[in-house]
C-alpha cells in the first residue's frame, strides 16, 4: 500500500515514478560543502529501471496552421528548485521562432499548495539555505543563440491554476520582517471566468497573470539562487510583463538556456510582504526568437504601448541610478537626442515604479511610451483622490522614502480600513502601487497608491 506521503504527493499532480525518484535522490550522500544543492543527476530506486532521455520528436505536435508547438510539462525531471546553473542539461531544444507551451509548479517543487501551513513553508526555506523558493521549468536550449545575441521571448497566453497563495514568512524576508515577525499564509480561489479573486470579504482584486521569474542563464559558472534578478533578467517581478508583451534579454551562454517560474496571478508595485498572488501555470505559451547584430547590455520589455527599462540593486538608490542610466540610453536611441536632453525628457515622459523590494536586489522599472505624443500615467498624488488612497513620503534616501510610504499605507489599511495587521501587510503586497516621483540629490519622492475600486462592498 502506498504511504501517506506518496499519496499526498500524487494528489499534487506528480507521477509515482517521479516521486520515487525524488525519494531516492533525497537518500543519497549529501553534496560537497562547496554546494548547498542536491546533485544534478537523476537517481532511481533499486529495482526500478532508469529513465531514458526524452525523445524530442515526441515533445512537438503539429498545429492546424502548419506550424509546430513544443510541449513541456512540469515534472521533477524538467524543473529545478531554487537555482540557476549554466551547466544544467537542457530539458528541451527549440529553434528560433518556435513556440513552447509549458507548465510551471508552485514553490518548492509543488509543496506550497492549499493545506500547507506557514510553519511548513518556513521550514522549506530554513532547511534548504542558499536556494530560492521558486520552482523553475527549464532550461530550454535555443538553437543558434550565442553570447552577444539577444533572446526575444514573447508571452502569447497565460492560464493559471484555479488557486493561489500569499504569505509572509515569520521573522524572515520581506520588507518588514522585524515588524511582522509573526507569519501568515492565505490561499485564494482564482475566478478565471471573471479574472478576479476575493482577497478578503468585500475586497476583490483583478487578476493580471505574469511570470515573476523568466530569464536566461548567467555567464558565471556554478549554481546561484533564483532570488536576485540581474542582467540575465530572472526574478524581475515586473507586473506589466503580461501576455502580449516581449522580453529582450542578453544571451550569455550558447543556447541562452531559458527558465521560468515564480508564476503570479497579480502583484502590487512594491511586493512588500515577500509574495504576490503566487500560483502555477497550466499553460505559459511563449515564442522565442534569436536577434543577431543588435546587442543589449541589460533586459528590456516591450508592451503594446511602451518600452520598459529597469534596474536592480540591494540599495534602492543604486537601483534607481541603474534604471535612470538604462532609461536615458533608451531615450537617446528612441528620440535621437543627447544624453543630457534625454535625462531632462525622462522626468516628463517616463513613468517609473518600484517593482519589488524583497528579492535581495530591489527593483525599479520605467514605462517609456512608444509614441512621442503619448504619455504614461504620470499621476503622483500626495493625498487621497477620488480614485486612490495615498501615502506620500519624501526623503534624501530612496530606501527610507519607500519604507515609510509603504508602511504608511499598511498602517492606514489597519487603522483607516480596519483590516487585520497581517492581512493589511499582504494586501499592500498584492495591490499597492508605489510610484517614484521627483528625484534630486536632496529629495526622493515615493507615492504609494491603493485603488479604491477593489472595495466592492462595505466591510
Short mmCIF file of C-alpha atoms in Angstrom, two decimals:
data_model
loop_
_atom_site.label_atom_id
_atom_site.label_comp_id
_atom_site.label_asym_id
_atom_site.label_seq_id
_atom_site.Cartn_x
_atom_site.Cartn_y
_atom_site.Cartn_z
CA UNK A 1 0.00 0.00 0.00
CA UNK A 2 1.28 3.48 -0.84
CA UNK A 3 2.45 5.60 2.07
CA UNK A 4 0.52 8.69 3.16
CA UNK A 5 3.38 10.87 1.90
CA UNK A 6 3.30 9.21 -1.51
CA UNK A 7 -0.48 9.62 -1.75
CA UNK A 8 -0.21 13.27 -0.75
CA UNK A 9 2.37 13.95 -3.42
CA UNK A 10 0.32 12.09 -6.02
CA UNK A 11 -2.52 14.47 -5.15
CA UNK A 12 -0.25 17.36 -6.12
CA UNK A 13 0.00 16.07 -9.66
CA UNK A 14 3.42 14.40 -9.54
CA UNK A 15 3.89 10.99 -11.14
CA UNK A 16 4.64 7.97 -8.97
CA UNK A 17 7.89 7.39 -10.86
CA UNK A 18 8.92 10.98 -10.25
CA UNK A 19 8.12 10.76 -6.57
CA UNK A 20 10.02 7.51 -6.11
CA UNK A 21 12.97 9.01 -7.97
CA UNK A 22 12.84 12.09 -5.75
CA UNK A 23 12.74 9.94 -2.62
CA UNK A 24 15.82 8.09 -3.77
CA UNK A 25 17.52 11.38 -4.55
CA UNK A 26 16.86 12.60 -1.01
CA UNK A 27 18.51 9.47 0.43
CA UNK A 28 21.81 9.84 -1.45
CA UNK A 29 25.06 11.12 0.01
CA UNK A 30 24.82 14.88 0.76
CA UNK A 31 26.57 17.21 -1.69
CA UNK A 32 30.05 18.53 -1.05
CA UNK A 33 30.21 21.50 1.34
CA UNK A 34 31.03 23.84 -1.55
CA UNK A 35 27.45 23.46 -2.90
CA UNK A 36 24.26 23.58 -0.78
CA UNK A 37 22.28 21.94 -3.58
CA UNK A 38 21.46 18.30 -4.35
CA UNK A 39 23.30 16.56 -7.18
CA UNK A 40 22.01 17.15 -10.70
CA UNK A 41 21.95 13.51 -11.84
CA UNK A 42 18.68 11.60 -11.78
CA UNK A 43 18.95 8.64 -9.37
CA UNK A 44 16.44 5.81 -9.41
CA UNK A 45 15.35 3.41 -6.69
CA UNK A 46 16.96 -0.06 -6.90
CA UNK A 47 14.65 -2.42 -8.73
CA UNK A 48 13.19 0.27 -10.96
CA UNK A 49 14.54 0.87 -14.46
CA UNK A 50 16.49 4.03 -15.14
CA UNK A 51 14.55 6.66 -17.05
CA UNK A 52 15.83 7.14 -20.58
CA UNK A 53 16.17 10.65 -22.06
CA UNK A 54 13.04 12.21 -23.51
CA UNK A 55 12.53 11.81 -27.26
CA UNK A 56 12.40 15.39 -28.65
CA UNK A 57 10.27 14.20 -31.57
CA UNK A 58 7.53 13.37 -29.10
CA UNK A 59 7.64 16.81 -27.47
CA UNK A 60 6.34 18.64 -30.54
CA UNK A 61 2.94 18.40 -32.21
CA UNK A 62 1.53 19.90 -35.38
CA UNK A 63 -0.92 22.79 -35.35
CA UNK A 64 -3.73 23.49 -37.84
CA UNK A 65 -1.71 26.40 -39.30
CA UNK A 66 1.09 24.04 -40.28
CA UNK A 67 3.46 25.14 -37.52
CA UNK A 68 4.70 23.08 -34.59
CA UNK A 69 4.45 23.73 -30.90
CA UNK A 70 6.70 22.18 -28.26
CA UNK A 71 5.02 20.76 -25.14
CA UNK A 72 6.92 20.97 -21.87
CA UNK A 73 5.18 19.56 -18.77
CA UNK A 74 6.46 20.46 -15.31
CA UNK A 75 7.87 17.31 -13.69
CA UNK A 76 10.71 16.62 -11.28
CA UNK A 77 12.86 15.92 -14.36
CA UNK A 78 12.05 19.21 -16.14
CA UNK A 79 12.30 21.61 -13.18
CA UNK A 80 14.82 22.89 -10.66
CA UNK A 81 14.05 24.14 -7.17
CA UNK A 82 15.59 27.49 -6.42
CA UNK A 83 18.71 27.79 -8.58
CA UNK A 84 20.19 28.64 -11.97
CA UNK A 85 23.21 26.75 -13.34
CA UNK A 86 24.61 27.33 -16.83
CA UNK A 87 25.92 23.75 -16.87
CA UNK A 88 22.45 22.27 -16.39
CA UNK A 89 21.44 19.84 -19.14
CA UNK A 90 18.62 21.33 -21.26
CA UNK A 91 15.22 19.67 -20.93
CA UNK A 92 14.11 20.88 -24.38
CA UNK A 93 15.81 22.17 -27.53
CA UNK A 94 13.95 24.51 -29.88
CA UNK A 95 14.72 26.67 -32.91
CA UNK A 96 14.46 30.44 -33.16
CA UNK A 97 10.85 31.28 -33.98
CA UNK A 98 9.43 28.21 -32.25
CA UNK A 99 6.58 28.28 -29.75
CA UNK A 100 6.58 26.42 -26.44
CA UNK A 101 3.55 25.59 -24.28
CA UNK A 102 4.91 24.82 -20.84
CA UNK A 103 3.68 24.23 -17.33
CA UNK A 104 5.05 25.57 -14.07
CA UNK A 105 4.85 24.33 -10.49
CA UNK A 106 4.11 26.02 -7.20
CA UNK A 107 7.04 26.87 -4.93
CA UNK A 108 9.40 24.22 -3.54
CA UNK A 109 8.54 21.55 -6.09
CA UNK A 110 4.80 21.93 -5.63
CA UNK A 111 4.84 21.76 -1.84
CA UNK A 112 3.26 25.20 -1.25
CA UNK A 113 -0.35 24.33 -2.04
CA UNK A 114 -3.64 24.66 -0.12
CA UNK A 115 -3.22 22.85 3.18
CA UNK A 116 0.47 23.69 3.67
CA UNK A 117 0.88 25.75 6.86
CA UNK A 118 3.12 28.76 7.33
CA UNK A 119 5.31 26.67 9.65
CA UNK A 120 5.82 24.13 6.86
CA UNK A 121 6.55 26.90 4.36
CA UNK A 122 9.15 28.43 6.69
CA UNK A 123 10.81 25.04 7.14
CA UNK A 124 11.13 24.69 3.35
CA UNK A 125 13.30 27.83 3.42
CA UNK A 126 15.31 27.26 6.59
CA UNK A 127 16.07 23.60 5.80
CA UNK A 128 17.38 24.47 2.33
CA UNK A 129 19.56 27.59 2.69
CA UNK A 130 21.22 29.07 -0.36
CA UNK A 131 18.45 28.35 -2.81
CA UNK A 132 15.32 30.30 -3.62
CA UNK A 133 11.73 29.07 -3.17
CA UNK A 134 10.93 29.13 -6.88
CA UNK A 135 10.37 26.01 -8.96
CA UNK A 136 11.80 26.77 -12.41
CA UNK A 137 10.78 24.95 -15.57
CA UNK A 138 13.74 24.52 -17.92
CA UNK A 139 16.31 25.14 -19.12
CA UNK A 140 15.25 25.42 -22.76
CA UNK A 141 18.12 25.49 -25.27
CA UNK A 142 17.50 27.82 -28.23
CA UNK A 143 19.48 26.72 -31.29
CA UNK A 144 21.70 29.43 -32.74
CA UNK A 145 21.71 31.67 -29.64
CA UNK A 146 25.26 32.75 -28.82
CA UNK A 147 26.82 35.18 -26.32
CA UNK A 148 26.33 38.70 -27.63
CA UNK A 149 22.95 37.90 -29.18
CA UNK A 150 19.60 38.94 -27.74
CA UNK A 151 16.79 36.48 -26.98
CA UNK A 152 13.28 37.82 -27.55
CA UNK A 153 10.63 35.98 -25.55
CA UNK A 154 7.02 36.85 -26.39
CA UNK A 155 4.26 35.82 -24.00
CA UNK A 156 1.29 34.65 -26.05
CA UNK A 157 -1.03 33.16 -23.43
CA UNK A 158 -1.09 32.56 -19.68
CA UNK A 159 -3.52 30.17 -17.96
CA UNK A 160 -3.12 29.93 -14.16
CA UNK A 161 -4.28 27.17 -11.86
CA UNK A 162 -7.52 27.76 -10.01
CA UNK A 163 -5.79 28.67 -6.74
CA UNK A 164 -3.03 30.91 -5.42
CA UNK A 165 -1.38 31.93 -2.18
CA UNK A 166 0.05 34.97 -0.44
CA UNK A 167 2.25 34.64 2.63
CA UNK A 168 4.92 36.27 4.76
CA UNK A 169 7.50 34.00 6.38
CA UNK A 170 7.66 34.72 10.14
CA UNK A 171 10.74 36.76 11.04
CA UNK A 172 12.36 36.22 7.66
CA UNK A 173 12.47 38.09 4.35
CA UNK A 174 10.01 40.73 3.17
CA UNK A 175 10.40 44.46 3.66
CA UNK A 176 9.50 44.49 7.35
CA UNK A 177 10.42 41.10 8.89
CA UNK A 178 11.02 42.60 12.33
CA UNK A 179 7.70 44.43 12.43
CA UNK A 180 5.76 41.43 11.13
CA UNK A 181 7.69 38.66 12.85
CA UNK A 182 4.56 36.51 13.01
CA UNK A 183 3.77 34.76 9.75
CA UNK A 184 0.59 34.07 7.84
CA UNK A 185 -0.39 32.15 4.72
CA UNK A 186 -3.61 32.74 2.76
CA UNK A 187 -4.96 30.58 -0.06
CA UNK A 188 -7.15 32.18 -2.69
CA UNK A 189 -9.59 30.90 -5.30
CA UNK A 190 -8.92 32.40 -8.73
CA UNK A 191 -12.11 33.00 -10.71
CA UNK A 192 -10.71 32.66 -14.22
CA UNK A 193 -14.06 33.50 -15.85
CA UNK A 194 -14.27 36.88 -14.14
CA UNK A 195 -10.45 37.14 -13.84
CA UNK A 196 -10.63 38.19 -10.22
CA UNK A 197 -10.08 36.89 -6.69
CA UNK A 198 -11.55 37.88 -3.35
CA UNK A 199 -8.60 38.64 -1.11
CA UNK A 200 -10.78 39.47 1.89
CA UNK A 201 -14.55 39.71 2.26
CA UNK A 202 -15.60 42.68 0.13
CA UNK A 203 -12.13 43.22 -1.33
CA UNK A 204 -11.84 41.86 -4.87
CA UNK A 205 -8.63 42.09 -6.90
CA UNK A 206 -8.33 41.90 -10.69
CA UNK A 207 -6.11 39.10 -12.00
CA UNK A 208 -3.25 40.09 -14.29
CA UNK A 209 -1.08 36.97 -14.65
CA UNK A 210 2.64 37.37 -15.35
CA UNK A 211 5.78 35.30 -14.74
CA UNK A 212 7.63 36.71 -11.74
CA UNK A 213 10.75 34.93 -12.99
CA UNK A 214 11.75 34.48 -16.61
CA UNK A 215 15.36 34.65 -17.66
CA UNK A 216 18.39 33.07 -19.28
CA UNK A 217 21.49 31.51 -17.76
CA UNK A 218 24.07 33.72 -16.09
CA UNK A 219 27.52 33.90 -17.66
CA UNK A 220 29.19 32.84 -14.38
CA UNK A 221 29.59 29.08 -13.88
CA UNK A 222 28.11 27.42 -10.82
CA UNK A 223 24.77 27.38 -9.07
CA UNK A 224 23.10 30.60 -7.98
CA UNK A 225 19.94 31.30 -6.02
CA UNK A 226 16.90 32.11 -8.12
CA UNK A 227 16.05 35.07 -5.89
CA UNK A 228 18.16 38.04 -7.16
CA UNK A 229 17.44 39.38 -10.67
CA UNK A 230 20.17 40.77 -12.92
CA UNK A 231 21.43 41.29 -16.46
CA UNK A 232 20.06 37.81 -17.24
CA UNK A 233 16.56 39.03 -16.21
CA UNK A 234 15.30 36.32 -13.81
CA UNK A 235 13.20 37.31 -10.80
CA UNK A 236 12.22 40.75 -12.11
CA UNK A 237 8.70 40.79 -10.60
CA UNK A 238 7.55 43.44 -13.11
CA UNK A 239 3.78 43.25 -13.14
CA UNK A 240 3.47 44.80 -16.62
CA UNK A 241 5.13 41.71 -18.16
CA UNK A 242 1.80 40.13 -19.13
CA UNK A 243 0.51 38.21 -22.16
CA UNK A 244 1.07 40.28 -25.29
CA UNK A 245 4.45 41.64 -24.16
CA UNK A 246 8.02 40.61 -25.01
CA UNK A 247 11.25 40.37 -23.02
CA UNK A 248 14.55 41.19 -24.73
CA UNK A 249 17.44 39.77 -22.74
CA UNK A 250 21.19 39.49 -23.50
CA UNK A 251 22.44 35.95 -24.16
CA UNK A 252 25.43 34.91 -22.04
CA UNK A 253 25.97 31.23 -22.90
CA UNK A 254 25.37 29.11 -26.02
CA UNK A 255 21.69 28.23 -26.35
CA UNK A 256 20.70 31.03 -23.93
CA UNK A 257 19.13 28.44 -21.53
CA UNK A 258 15.70 29.81 -20.72
CA UNK A 259 13.93 29.19 -17.39
CA UNK A 260 10.66 30.40 -15.94
CA UNK A 261 8.76 30.05 -12.66
CA UNK A 262 7.54 32.13 -9.70
CA UNK A 263 4.23 32.33 -11.56
CA UNK A 264 1.96 35.17 -10.48
CA UNK A 265 -1.73 35.90 -10.96
CA UNK A 266 -1.21 39.52 -9.89
CA UNK A 267 1.03 41.76 -7.77
CA UNK A 268 1.44 45.27 -6.47
CA UNK A 269 4.25 47.62 -7.41
CA UNK A 270 6.39 47.01 -4.35
CA UNK A 271 5.55 43.43 -3.27
CA UNK A 272 6.38 44.31 0.32
CA UNK A 273 5.46 41.19 2.33
CA UNK A 274 7.62 38.87 0.14
CA UNK A 275 4.93 37.37 -2.09
CA UNK A 276 2.44 38.33 -4.78
CA UNK A 277 -0.65 36.33 -5.74
CA UNK A 278 1.51 33.23 -6.15
CA UNK A 279 0.22 30.47 -8.40
CA UNK A 280 1.36 27.98 -11.04
CA UNK A 281 0.52 27.90 -14.73
CA UNK A 282 -1.43 25.23 -16.52
CA UNK A 283 -0.08 26.88 -19.67
CA UNK A 284 2.53 29.53 -20.33
CA UNK A 285 2.63 29.84 -24.11
CA UNK A 286 5.66 31.71 -25.44
CA UNK A 287 7.62 32.23 -28.64
CA UNK A 288 11.41 32.60 -28.72
CA UNK A 289 13.47 34.45 -31.31
CA UNK A 290 17.23 34.96 -31.58
CA UNK A 291 18.17 38.51 -32.58
CA UNK A 292 21.61 38.99 -34.13
CA UNK A 293 23.58 42.20 -34.50
CA UNK A 294 21.57 44.31 -32.02
CA UNK A 295 23.29 43.75 -28.68
CA UNK A 296 21.86 44.84 -25.33
CA UNK A 297 23.66 45.14 -22.02
CA UNK A 298 20.51 44.83 -19.89
CA UNK A 299 16.98 43.45 -20.28
CA UNK A 300 14.09 45.45 -21.70
CA UNK A 301 10.38 44.67 -22.02
CA UNK A 302 8.16 45.74 -24.90
CA UNK A 303 4.43 46.25 -24.32
CA UNK A 304 1.89 47.29 -26.97
CA UNK A 305 2.29 50.94 -25.95
CA UNK A 306 5.63 51.21 -24.12
CA UNK A 307 9.21 50.07 -23.66
CA UNK A 308 10.15 49.17 -20.09
CA UNK A 309 13.64 49.85 -18.75
CA UNK A 310 14.81 48.60 -15.36
CA UNK A 311 17.50 48.48 -12.69
CA UNK A 312 18.31 46.26 -9.70
CA UNK A 313 20.42 46.67 -6.59
CA UNK A 314 20.28 45.92 -2.86
CA UNK A 315 20.25 49.72 -2.38
CA UNK A 316 17.17 51.31 -3.95
CA UNK A 317 19.16 54.49 -4.65
CA UNK A 318 21.57 52.46 -6.80
CA UNK A 319 18.69 50.59 -8.44
CA UNK A 320 17.29 53.99 -9.39
CA UNK A 321 20.67 55.10 -10.76
CA UNK A 322 20.84 51.99 -12.97
CA UNK A 323 17.24 52.48 -14.12
CA UNK A 324 17.99 56.10 -14.96
CA UNK A 325 21.10 55.06 -16.92
CA UNK A 326 19.15 52.45 -18.89
CA UNK A 327 16.24 54.84 -19.49
CA UNK A 328 18.49 57.65 -20.71
CA UNK A 329 20.24 55.21 -23.04
CA UNK A 330 16.89 54.09 -24.42
CA UNK A 331 15.59 57.64 -24.91
CA UNK A 332 18.79 58.61 -26.73
CA UNK A 333 18.17 55.71 -29.14
CA UNK A 334 14.44 56.30 -29.47
CA UNK A 335 14.25 60.10 -29.65
CA UNK A 336 17.64 60.76 -31.30
CA UNK A 337 18.60 63.30 -28.62
CA UNK A 338 21.68 63.86 -26.46
CA UNK A 339 22.10 62.15 -23.10
CA UNK A 340 21.58 65.48 -21.32
CA UNK A 341 18.35 66.08 -23.25
CA UNK A 342 17.22 62.51 -22.59
CA UNK A 343 17.73 62.92 -18.85
CA UNK A 344 15.55 66.03 -18.83
CA UNK A 345 12.97 64.29 -21.02
CA UNK A 346 12.83 61.30 -18.67
CA UNK A 347 11.27 63.41 -15.90
CA UNK A 348 8.28 64.24 -18.10
CA UNK A 349 7.69 61.07 -20.14
CA UNK A 350 8.94 58.08 -18.12
CA UNK A 351 6.51 56.50 -15.67
CA UNK A 352 8.72 54.89 -13.00
CA UNK A 353 7.53 52.38 -10.39
CA UNK A 354 9.07 50.35 -7.58
CA UNK A 355 8.89 46.79 -8.94
CA UNK A 356 9.76 44.97 -5.73
CA UNK A 357 11.88 45.34 -2.57
CA UNK A 358 12.17 41.69 -1.45
CA UNK A 359 14.49 39.92 -3.93
CA UNK A 360 17.87 40.75 -2.31
CA UNK A 361 18.25 43.19 -5.21
CA UNK A 362 15.40 45.71 -5.17
CA UNK A 363 13.94 46.79 -8.50
CA UNK A 364 12.66 49.91 -10.23
CA UNK A 365 11.23 49.97 -13.74
CA UNK A 366 10.14 52.78 -16.04
CA UNK A 367 7.50 52.66 -18.77
CA UNK A 368 8.52 54.79 -21.74
CA UNK A 369 5.83 55.49 -24.38
CA UNK A 370 6.48 54.35 -27.94
CA UNK A 371 4.64 57.32 -29.38
CA UNK A 372 6.34 60.60 -28.52
CA UNK A 373 2.93 62.30 -28.35
CA UNK A 374 1.70 59.86 -25.72
CA UNK A 375 2.44 59.96 -22.02
CA UNK A 376 2.24 57.22 -19.43
CA UNK A 377 0.29 57.54 -16.19
CA UNK A 378 2.32 60.29 -14.56
CA UNK A 379 -0.17 60.92 -11.74
CA UNK A 380 1.75 61.32 -8.46
CA UNK A 381 -0.81 62.46 -5.84
CA UNK A 382 0.32 63.49 -2.38
CA UNK A 383 -3.07 62.98 -0.70
CA UNK A 384 -6.26 60.98 -1.18
CA UNK A 385 -8.05 61.36 -4.52
CA UNK A 386 -11.38 60.14 -5.91
CA UNK A 387 -9.60 57.01 -7.22
CA UNK A 388 -6.85 56.30 -4.68
CA UNK A 389 -5.90 56.19 -1.04
CA UNK A 390 -2.42 57.73 -0.92
CA UNK A 391 0.69 57.59 1.25
CA UNK A 392 3.44 60.01 0.15
CA UNK A 393 6.92 60.41 1.64
CA UNK A 394 9.95 62.40 0.57
CA UNK A 395 13.45 61.78 1.89
CA UNK A 396 17.05 62.11 0.77
CA UNK A 397 17.30 58.27 0.94
CA UNK A 398 15.08 56.44 -1.53
CA UNK A 399 15.12 53.32 0.67
CA UNK A 400 13.66 55.27 3.58
CA UNK A 401 11.13 57.04 1.38
CA UNK A 402 9.88 53.67 0.10
CA UNK A 403 9.88 52.11 3.57
CA UNK A 404 7.94 54.96 5.13
CA UNK A 405 5.48 55.40 2.25
CA UNK A 406 4.63 51.69 2.10
CA UNK A 407 4.40 51.39 5.88
CA UNK A 408 2.15 54.46 5.89
CA UNK A 409 -0.25 52.68 3.54
CA UNK A 410 -0.15 49.47 5.61
CA UNK A 411 -0.94 51.40 8.80
CA UNK A 412 -3.78 53.21 7.00
CA UNK A 413 -5.26 49.86 6.00
CA UNK A 414 -5.02 48.70 9.62
CA UNK A 415 -6.48 51.81 11.25
CA UNK A 416 -8.49 53.51 8.50
CA UNK A 417 -9.94 50.39 6.86
CA UNK A 418 -9.95 48.16 9.99
CA UNK A 419 -8.01 45.35 8.31
CA UNK A 420 -6.08 42.91 10.49
CA UNK A 421 -2.36 43.70 10.52
CA UNK A 422 -1.07 40.66 8.57
CA UNK A 423 -3.93 40.97 6.08
CA UNK A 424 -3.02 44.63 5.62
CA UNK A 425 0.61 43.66 5.01
CA UNK A 426 -0.50 41.11 2.42
CA UNK A 427 -3.00 43.42 0.72
CA UNK A 428 -0.32 46.08 0.33
CA UNK A 429 1.94 43.48 -1.27
CA UNK A 430 -0.60 42.40 -3.88
CA UNK A 431 -2.49 45.63 -4.63
CA UNK A 432 -0.47 48.74 -3.66
CA UNK A 433 1.11 50.78 -6.48
CA UNK A 434 4.30 52.55 -5.35
CA UNK A 435 5.41 55.19 -7.84
CA UNK A 436 8.70 57.06 -7.99
CA UNK A 437 8.12 60.81 -8.05
CA UNK A 438 10.50 63.74 -8.31
CA UNK A 439 14.13 62.75 -7.69
CA UNK A 440 17.05 65.02 -6.78
CA UNK A 441 20.23 64.64 -4.77
CA UNK A 442 18.49 66.04 -1.69
CA UNK A 443 14.97 64.68 -2.12
CA UNK A 444 13.40 61.44 -3.37
CA UNK A 445 9.61 61.12 -3.54
CA UNK A 446 7.62 57.89 -3.30
CA UNK A 447 3.85 57.84 -3.76
CA UNK A 448 2.10 54.61 -2.71
CA UNK A 449 -1.44 54.37 -4.08
CA UNK A 450 -4.21 51.91 -3.25
CA UNK A 451 -7.10 51.78 -5.73
CA UNK A 452 -10.47 52.32 -4.10
CA UNK A 453 -12.10 50.21 -6.80
CA UNK A 454 -11.07 46.95 -5.09
CA UNK A 455 -13.58 47.60 -2.28
CA UNK A 456 -16.77 46.18 -3.74
CA UNK A 457 -18.83 46.30 -0.56
CA UNK A 458 -18.63 47.90 2.85
CA UNK A 459 -16.88 45.81 5.49
#
